[in-house]
Short mmCIF file of C-alpha atoms in Angstrom, two decimals:
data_model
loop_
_atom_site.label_atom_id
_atom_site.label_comp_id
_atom_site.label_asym_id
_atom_site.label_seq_id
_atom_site.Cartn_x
_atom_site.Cartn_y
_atom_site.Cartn_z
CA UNK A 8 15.84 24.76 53.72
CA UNK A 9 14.68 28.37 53.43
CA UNK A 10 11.43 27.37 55.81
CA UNK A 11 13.98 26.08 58.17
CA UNK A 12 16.54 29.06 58.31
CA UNK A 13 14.24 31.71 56.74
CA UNK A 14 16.03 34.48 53.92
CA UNK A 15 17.92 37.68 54.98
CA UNK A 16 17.32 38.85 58.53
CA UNK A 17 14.46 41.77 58.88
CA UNK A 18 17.37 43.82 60.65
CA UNK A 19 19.79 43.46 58.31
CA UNK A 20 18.39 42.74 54.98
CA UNK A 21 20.24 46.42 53.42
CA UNK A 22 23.44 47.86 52.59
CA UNK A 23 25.98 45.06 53.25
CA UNK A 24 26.38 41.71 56.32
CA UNK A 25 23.04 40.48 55.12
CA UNK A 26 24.56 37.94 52.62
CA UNK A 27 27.48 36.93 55.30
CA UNK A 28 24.37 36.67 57.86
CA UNK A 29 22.59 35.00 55.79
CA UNK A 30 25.74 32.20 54.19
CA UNK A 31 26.26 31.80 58.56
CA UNK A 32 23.14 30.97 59.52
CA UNK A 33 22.61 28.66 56.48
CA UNK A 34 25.94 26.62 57.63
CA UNK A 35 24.79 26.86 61.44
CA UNK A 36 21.71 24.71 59.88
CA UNK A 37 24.16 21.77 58.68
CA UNK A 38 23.92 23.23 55.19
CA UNK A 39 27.04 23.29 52.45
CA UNK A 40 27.24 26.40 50.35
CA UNK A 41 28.95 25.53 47.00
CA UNK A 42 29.86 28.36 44.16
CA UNK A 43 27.86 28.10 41.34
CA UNK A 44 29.22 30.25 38.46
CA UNK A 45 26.35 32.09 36.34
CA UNK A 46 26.57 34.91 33.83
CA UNK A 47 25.14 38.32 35.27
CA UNK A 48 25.58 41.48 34.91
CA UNK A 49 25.53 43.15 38.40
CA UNK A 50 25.42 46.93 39.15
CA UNK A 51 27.57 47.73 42.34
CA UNK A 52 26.33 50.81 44.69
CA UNK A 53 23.04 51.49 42.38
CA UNK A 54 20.87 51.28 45.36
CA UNK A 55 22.60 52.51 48.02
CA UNK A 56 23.53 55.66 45.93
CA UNK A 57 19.86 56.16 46.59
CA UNK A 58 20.40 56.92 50.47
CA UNK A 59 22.15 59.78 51.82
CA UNK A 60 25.67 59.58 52.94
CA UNK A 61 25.17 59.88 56.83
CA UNK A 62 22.44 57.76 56.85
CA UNK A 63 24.68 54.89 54.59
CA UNK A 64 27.40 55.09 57.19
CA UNK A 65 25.25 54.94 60.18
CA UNK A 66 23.28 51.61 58.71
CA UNK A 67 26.64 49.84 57.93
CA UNK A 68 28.04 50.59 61.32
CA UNK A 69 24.48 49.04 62.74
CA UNK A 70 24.88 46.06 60.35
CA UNK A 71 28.23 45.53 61.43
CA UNK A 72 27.91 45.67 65.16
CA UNK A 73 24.98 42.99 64.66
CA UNK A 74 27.18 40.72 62.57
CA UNK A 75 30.11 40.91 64.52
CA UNK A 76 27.66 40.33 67.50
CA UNK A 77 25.90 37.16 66.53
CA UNK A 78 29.51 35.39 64.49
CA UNK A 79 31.99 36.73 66.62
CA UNK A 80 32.73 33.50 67.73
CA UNK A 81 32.67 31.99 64.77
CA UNK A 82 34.90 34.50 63.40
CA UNK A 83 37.53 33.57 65.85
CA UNK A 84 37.42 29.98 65.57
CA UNK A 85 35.79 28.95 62.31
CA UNK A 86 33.62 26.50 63.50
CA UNK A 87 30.54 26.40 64.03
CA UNK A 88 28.12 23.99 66.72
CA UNK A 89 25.03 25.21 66.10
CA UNK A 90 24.43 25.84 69.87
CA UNK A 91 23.89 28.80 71.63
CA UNK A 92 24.19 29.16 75.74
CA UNK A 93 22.51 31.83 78.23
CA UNK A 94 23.43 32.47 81.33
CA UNK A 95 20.90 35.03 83.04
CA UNK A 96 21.43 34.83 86.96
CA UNK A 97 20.68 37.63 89.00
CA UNK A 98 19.23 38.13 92.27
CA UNK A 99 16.19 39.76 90.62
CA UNK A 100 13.33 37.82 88.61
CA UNK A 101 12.44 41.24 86.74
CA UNK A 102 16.31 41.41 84.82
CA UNK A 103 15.32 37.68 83.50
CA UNK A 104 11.86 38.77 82.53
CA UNK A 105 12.88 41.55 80.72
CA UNK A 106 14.90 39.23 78.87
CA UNK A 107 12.02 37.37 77.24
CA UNK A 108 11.87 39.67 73.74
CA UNK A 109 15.17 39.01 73.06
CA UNK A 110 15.11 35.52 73.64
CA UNK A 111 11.98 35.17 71.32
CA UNK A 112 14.02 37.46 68.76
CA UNK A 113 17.13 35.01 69.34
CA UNK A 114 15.19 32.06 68.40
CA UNK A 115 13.57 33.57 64.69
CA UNK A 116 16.91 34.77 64.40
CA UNK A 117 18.81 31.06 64.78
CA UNK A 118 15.63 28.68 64.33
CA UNK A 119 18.10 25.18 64.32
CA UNK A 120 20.26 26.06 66.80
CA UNK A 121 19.88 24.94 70.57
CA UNK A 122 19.74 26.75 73.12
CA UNK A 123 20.76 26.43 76.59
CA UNK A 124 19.09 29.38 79.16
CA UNK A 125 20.48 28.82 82.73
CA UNK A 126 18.53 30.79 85.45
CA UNK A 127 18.57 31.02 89.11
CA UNK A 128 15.06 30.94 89.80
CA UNK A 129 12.89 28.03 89.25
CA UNK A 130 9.27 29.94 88.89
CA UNK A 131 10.73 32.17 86.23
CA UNK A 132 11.25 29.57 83.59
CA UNK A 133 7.64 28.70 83.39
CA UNK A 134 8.02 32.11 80.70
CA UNK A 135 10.49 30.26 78.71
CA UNK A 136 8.20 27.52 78.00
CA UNK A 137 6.96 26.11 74.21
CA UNK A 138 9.59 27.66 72.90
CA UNK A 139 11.37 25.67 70.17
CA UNK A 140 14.69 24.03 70.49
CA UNK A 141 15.07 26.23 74.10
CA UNK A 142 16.11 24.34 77.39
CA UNK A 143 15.86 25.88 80.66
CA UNK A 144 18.61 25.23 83.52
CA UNK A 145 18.42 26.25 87.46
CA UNK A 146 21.48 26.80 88.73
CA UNK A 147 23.34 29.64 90.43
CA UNK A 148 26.11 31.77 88.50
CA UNK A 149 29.20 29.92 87.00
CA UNK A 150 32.39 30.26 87.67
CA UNK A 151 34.73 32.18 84.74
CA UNK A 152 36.16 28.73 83.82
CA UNK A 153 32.76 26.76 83.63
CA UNK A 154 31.33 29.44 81.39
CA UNK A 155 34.88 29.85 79.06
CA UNK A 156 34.54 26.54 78.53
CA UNK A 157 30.55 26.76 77.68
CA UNK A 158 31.33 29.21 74.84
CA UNK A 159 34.24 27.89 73.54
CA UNK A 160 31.46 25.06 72.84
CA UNK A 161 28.99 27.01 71.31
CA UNK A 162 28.11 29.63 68.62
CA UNK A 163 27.03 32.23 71.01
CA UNK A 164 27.16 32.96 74.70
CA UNK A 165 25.58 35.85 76.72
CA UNK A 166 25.96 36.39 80.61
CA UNK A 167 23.96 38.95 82.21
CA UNK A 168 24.44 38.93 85.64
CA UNK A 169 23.13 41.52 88.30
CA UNK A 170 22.16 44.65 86.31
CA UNK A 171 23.50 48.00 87.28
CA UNK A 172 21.29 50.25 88.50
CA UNK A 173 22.78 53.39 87.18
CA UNK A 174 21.84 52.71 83.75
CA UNK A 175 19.38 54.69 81.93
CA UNK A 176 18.27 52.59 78.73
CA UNK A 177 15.56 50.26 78.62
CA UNK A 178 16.97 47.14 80.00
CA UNK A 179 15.31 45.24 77.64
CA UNK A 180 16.94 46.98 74.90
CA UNK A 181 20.27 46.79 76.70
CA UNK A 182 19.79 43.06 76.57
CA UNK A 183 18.74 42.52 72.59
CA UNK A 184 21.53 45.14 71.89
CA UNK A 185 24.31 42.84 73.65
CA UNK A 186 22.25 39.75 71.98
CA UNK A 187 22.30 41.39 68.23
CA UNK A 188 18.75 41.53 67.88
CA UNK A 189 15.63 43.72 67.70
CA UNK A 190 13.53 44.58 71.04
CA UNK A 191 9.97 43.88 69.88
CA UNK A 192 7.95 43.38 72.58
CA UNK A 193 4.91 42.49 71.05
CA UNK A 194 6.39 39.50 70.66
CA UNK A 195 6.85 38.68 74.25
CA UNK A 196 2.99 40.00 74.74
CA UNK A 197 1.85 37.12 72.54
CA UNK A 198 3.95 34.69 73.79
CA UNK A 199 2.68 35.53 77.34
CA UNK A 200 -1.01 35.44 76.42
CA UNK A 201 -0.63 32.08 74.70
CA UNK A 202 1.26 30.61 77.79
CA UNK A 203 -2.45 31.66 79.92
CA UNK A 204 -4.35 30.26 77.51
CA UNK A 205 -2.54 27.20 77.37
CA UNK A 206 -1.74 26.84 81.12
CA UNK A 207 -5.66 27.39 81.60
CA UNK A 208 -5.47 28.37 85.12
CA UNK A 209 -8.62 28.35 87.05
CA UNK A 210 -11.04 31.70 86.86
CA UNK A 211 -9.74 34.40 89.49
CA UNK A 212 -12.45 34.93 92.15
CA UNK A 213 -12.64 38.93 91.29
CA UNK A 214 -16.25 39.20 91.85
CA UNK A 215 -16.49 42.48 89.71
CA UNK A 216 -14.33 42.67 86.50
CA UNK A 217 -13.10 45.48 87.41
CA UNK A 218 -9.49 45.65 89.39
CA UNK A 219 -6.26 46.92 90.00
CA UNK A 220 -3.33 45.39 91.29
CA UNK A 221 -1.14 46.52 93.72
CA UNK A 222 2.48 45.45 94.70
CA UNK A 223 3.89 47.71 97.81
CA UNK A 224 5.93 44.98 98.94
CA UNK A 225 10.06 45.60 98.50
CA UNK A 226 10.70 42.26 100.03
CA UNK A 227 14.67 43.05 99.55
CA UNK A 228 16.09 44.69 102.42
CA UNK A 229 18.19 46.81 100.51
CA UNK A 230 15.44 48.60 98.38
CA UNK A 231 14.11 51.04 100.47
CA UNK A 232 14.98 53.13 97.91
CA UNK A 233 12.25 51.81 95.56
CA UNK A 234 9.57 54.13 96.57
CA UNK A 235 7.90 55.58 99.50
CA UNK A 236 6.72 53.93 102.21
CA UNK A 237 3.84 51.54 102.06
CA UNK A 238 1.65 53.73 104.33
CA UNK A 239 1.41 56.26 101.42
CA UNK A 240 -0.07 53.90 99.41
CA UNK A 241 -3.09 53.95 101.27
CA UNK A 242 -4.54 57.55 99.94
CA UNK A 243 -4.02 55.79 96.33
CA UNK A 244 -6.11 52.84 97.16
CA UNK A 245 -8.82 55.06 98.35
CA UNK A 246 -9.11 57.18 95.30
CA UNK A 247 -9.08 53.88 93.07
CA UNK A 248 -11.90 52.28 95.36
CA UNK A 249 -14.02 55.64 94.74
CA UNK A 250 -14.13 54.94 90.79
CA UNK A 251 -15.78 51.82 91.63
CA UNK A 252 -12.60 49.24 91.01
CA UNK A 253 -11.50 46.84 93.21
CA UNK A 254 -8.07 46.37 94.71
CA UNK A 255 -6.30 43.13 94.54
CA UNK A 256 -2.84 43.14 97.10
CA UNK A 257 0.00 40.78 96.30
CA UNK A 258 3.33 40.37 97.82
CA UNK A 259 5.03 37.88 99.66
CA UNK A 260 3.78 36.33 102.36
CA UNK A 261 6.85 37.83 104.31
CA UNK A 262 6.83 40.99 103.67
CA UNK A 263 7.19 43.78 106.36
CA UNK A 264 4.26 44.13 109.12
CA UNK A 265 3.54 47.86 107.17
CA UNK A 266 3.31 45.84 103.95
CA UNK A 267 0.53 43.42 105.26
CA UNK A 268 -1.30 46.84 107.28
CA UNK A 269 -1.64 48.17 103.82
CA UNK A 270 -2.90 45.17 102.44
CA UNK A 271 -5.75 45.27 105.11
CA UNK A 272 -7.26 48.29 103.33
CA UNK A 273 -7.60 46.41 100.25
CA UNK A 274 -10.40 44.40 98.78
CA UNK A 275 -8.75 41.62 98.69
CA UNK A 276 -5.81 40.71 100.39
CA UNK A 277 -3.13 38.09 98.52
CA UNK A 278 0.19 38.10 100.52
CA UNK A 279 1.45 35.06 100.01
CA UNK A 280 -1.41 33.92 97.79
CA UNK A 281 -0.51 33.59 94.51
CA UNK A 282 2.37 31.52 92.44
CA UNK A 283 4.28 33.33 89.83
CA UNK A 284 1.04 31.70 87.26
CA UNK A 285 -1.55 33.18 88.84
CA UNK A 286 0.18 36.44 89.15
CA UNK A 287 0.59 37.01 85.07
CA UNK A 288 -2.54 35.96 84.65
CA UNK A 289 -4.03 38.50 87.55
CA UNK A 290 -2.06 41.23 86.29
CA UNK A 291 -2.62 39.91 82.75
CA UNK A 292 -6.26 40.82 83.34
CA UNK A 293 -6.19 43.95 85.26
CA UNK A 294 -7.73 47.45 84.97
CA UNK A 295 -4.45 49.01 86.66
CA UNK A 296 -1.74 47.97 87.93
CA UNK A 297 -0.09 50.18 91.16
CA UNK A 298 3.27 49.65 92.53
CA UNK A 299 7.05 50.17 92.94
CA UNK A 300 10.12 49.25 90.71
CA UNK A 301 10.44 45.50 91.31
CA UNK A 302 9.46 42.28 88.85
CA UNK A 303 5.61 42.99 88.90
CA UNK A 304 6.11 46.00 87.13
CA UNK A 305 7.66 44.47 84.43
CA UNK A 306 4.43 42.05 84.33
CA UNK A 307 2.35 44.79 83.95
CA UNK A 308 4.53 46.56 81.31
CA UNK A 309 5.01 43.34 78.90
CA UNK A 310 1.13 42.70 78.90
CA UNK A 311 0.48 46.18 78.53
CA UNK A 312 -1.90 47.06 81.26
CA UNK A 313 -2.00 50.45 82.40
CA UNK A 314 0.24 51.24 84.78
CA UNK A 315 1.00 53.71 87.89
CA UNK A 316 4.67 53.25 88.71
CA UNK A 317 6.25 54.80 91.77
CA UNK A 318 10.53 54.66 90.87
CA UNK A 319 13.74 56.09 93.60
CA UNK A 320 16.76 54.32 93.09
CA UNK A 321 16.16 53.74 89.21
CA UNK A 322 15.43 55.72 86.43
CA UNK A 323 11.92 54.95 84.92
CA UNK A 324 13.53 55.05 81.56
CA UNK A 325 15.66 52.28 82.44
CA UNK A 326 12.30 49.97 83.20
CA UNK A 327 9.29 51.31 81.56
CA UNK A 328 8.11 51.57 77.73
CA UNK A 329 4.72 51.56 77.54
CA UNK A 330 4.56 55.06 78.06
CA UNK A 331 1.31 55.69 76.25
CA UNK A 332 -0.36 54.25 79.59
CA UNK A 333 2.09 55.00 81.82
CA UNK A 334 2.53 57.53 84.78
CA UNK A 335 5.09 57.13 87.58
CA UNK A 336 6.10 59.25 90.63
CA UNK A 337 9.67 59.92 91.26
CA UNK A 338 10.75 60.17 95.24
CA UNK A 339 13.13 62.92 94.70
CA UNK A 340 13.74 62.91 98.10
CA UNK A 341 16.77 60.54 97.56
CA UNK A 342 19.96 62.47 98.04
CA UNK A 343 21.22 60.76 94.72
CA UNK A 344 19.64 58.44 92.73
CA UNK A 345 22.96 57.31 90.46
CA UNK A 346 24.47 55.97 93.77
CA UNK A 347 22.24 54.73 95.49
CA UNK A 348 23.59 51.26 95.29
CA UNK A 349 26.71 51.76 94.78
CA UNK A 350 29.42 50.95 97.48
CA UNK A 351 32.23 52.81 98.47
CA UNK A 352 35.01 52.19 100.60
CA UNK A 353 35.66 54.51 103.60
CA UNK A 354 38.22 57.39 102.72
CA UNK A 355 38.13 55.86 99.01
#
């Protein structure tokens, strides 16, 4: 049983909920829990008299806010189905990426249950794959009653829909937070590197092993606000090609005629090139990655290449956490950053 379900959770194995966490996700598994009466002495509040006062409080309102998180459902309707639905539909791939750590974390932390993960993109859940008791749906967003009824059925159900931009925590650990779980993303780094190895795409035609990626295209129409302008790339991929590294260009094959001008002045140009595959695995193996705020970045970030971000419209703090090889430049030019997609109403 205990190989199936595992013992107390690693995030809440002290100072009260890990035995409730524990008895739930025990049940969830199909197991009864009887009462078994034996003679022992037991010591209330010895350990935790230990820890400080603050730091007791502060623990017990974490523990609580990731019970109440993960059985809140169950709390209300005292069953339990041993299912557990996702709905992560937005318009960009990089929200459902950023996802991945907490979906890994989801699954140690309920190994029987199933779970449902509905996205809107079909080349995304390619990241989802070999992992166990997970199924992937495409679809677009549900109506309120389609998904009320969904988690009425199940033990859990999350909905993350188009992220707001205004935030300023790691999205990723916006996500696990609202999923009552750690943000480890090691985790997702090995699952990523695993998926390459067992995809075994064919060698990328790099000629030297050295490279850097770089992603200028905003292929949204409302994103100008990502960055500069791709022409001011083009004094960055001169200083790179000086060092002696190649410059790999990838985009859409639609992007805007400065986008593909840029790409010109590359080494090699991939507009329209590469599948979502062969883009991990070419960022995956990169000396540098270059580019704006959109889902490459992200790439870059969870496999932990080093990385020159340019940001506008978002904070990099919302995005970015592998700061130790990290830089970004911030177009302050942007009258305000906070609002720069928000809408307003005339004379609102």
């Amino acid at each position: 049983m205990l190989k199936k379900t595992g013992l107390f959770a690693k995030d809440i194995r002290v100072a009260y909920c890990e035995d409730s966490d524990f008895s739930l996700r025990v049940r969830q598994a199909g197991f009864s829990i009887a009462f078994v009466d034996i003679a022992h002495e037991h010591r209330r509040s010895s350990s935790t008299r230990l820890i400080p006062h603050a730091t007791l409080e502060a623990i017990h309102e974490r523990n609580r806010s990731r019970l109440l998180s993960r059985w809140g459902q169950y709390l209300e309707k005292k069953t339990l189905t041993n299912r557990i639905f996702l709905e992560l539909v937005s318009d960009g791939w990089g929200d459902v990426f950023c996802a991945l750590p907490a979906i890994l974390q989801l699954r140690d932390d309920h190994p029987t249950a199933q779970i449902t993960l509905r996205v809107k993109q079909q080349f995304i859940a390619c990241i989802f794959e070999n992992i166990e008791n997970l199924k992937v749906e495409i679809g677009d967003k549900l109506s309120n009653a389609e998904f009320d009824a969904l988690e009425l059925a199940s033990d859990r159900a999350f909905r993350l829909q188009n992220v707001a931009f205004t935030e300023t925590q790691l999205l990723g650990r916006e996500i696990a937070s609202a999923l009552g779980v750690e943000f480890v993303a090691e985790r997702a780094e090995a699952h990523l590197k695993q998926l390459l190895a067992r995809w075994n795409l064919p060698t990328l035609p790099t000629g030297s092993k050295r490279y850097a990626v770089l992603h200028a295209d905003y292929a949204r129409a409302d994103w100008e606000g990502r960055g500069p302008l791709p022409a001011l790339f083009a004094e960055a991929i001169g200083v790179i090609k000086k060092r002696g590294i190649q410059v790999f260009a990838i985009g859409g094959n639609n992007a805007g005629e400065d986008v593909h001008e840029l790409a010109q002045k590359c080494d090699v140009n991939l507009l329209g090139k590469t599948d979502f595959r062969s883009m991990l695995q070419l960022i995956a193996q990169a000396e540098l990655f270059v580019g704006i705020d959109s889902g490459p970045v992200h790439i870059a970030q969870h496999f932990g290449t080093k990385t020159f971000a340019v940001f506008g419209a978002t904070l990099p703090t919302a995005r970015l956490f592998r700061w130790q090889n990290t830089d970004v430049f911030m177009n302050w030019k942007l009258p305000c950053l906070g609002c720069y997609h928000q809408v307003f109403k005339p004379n609102a």
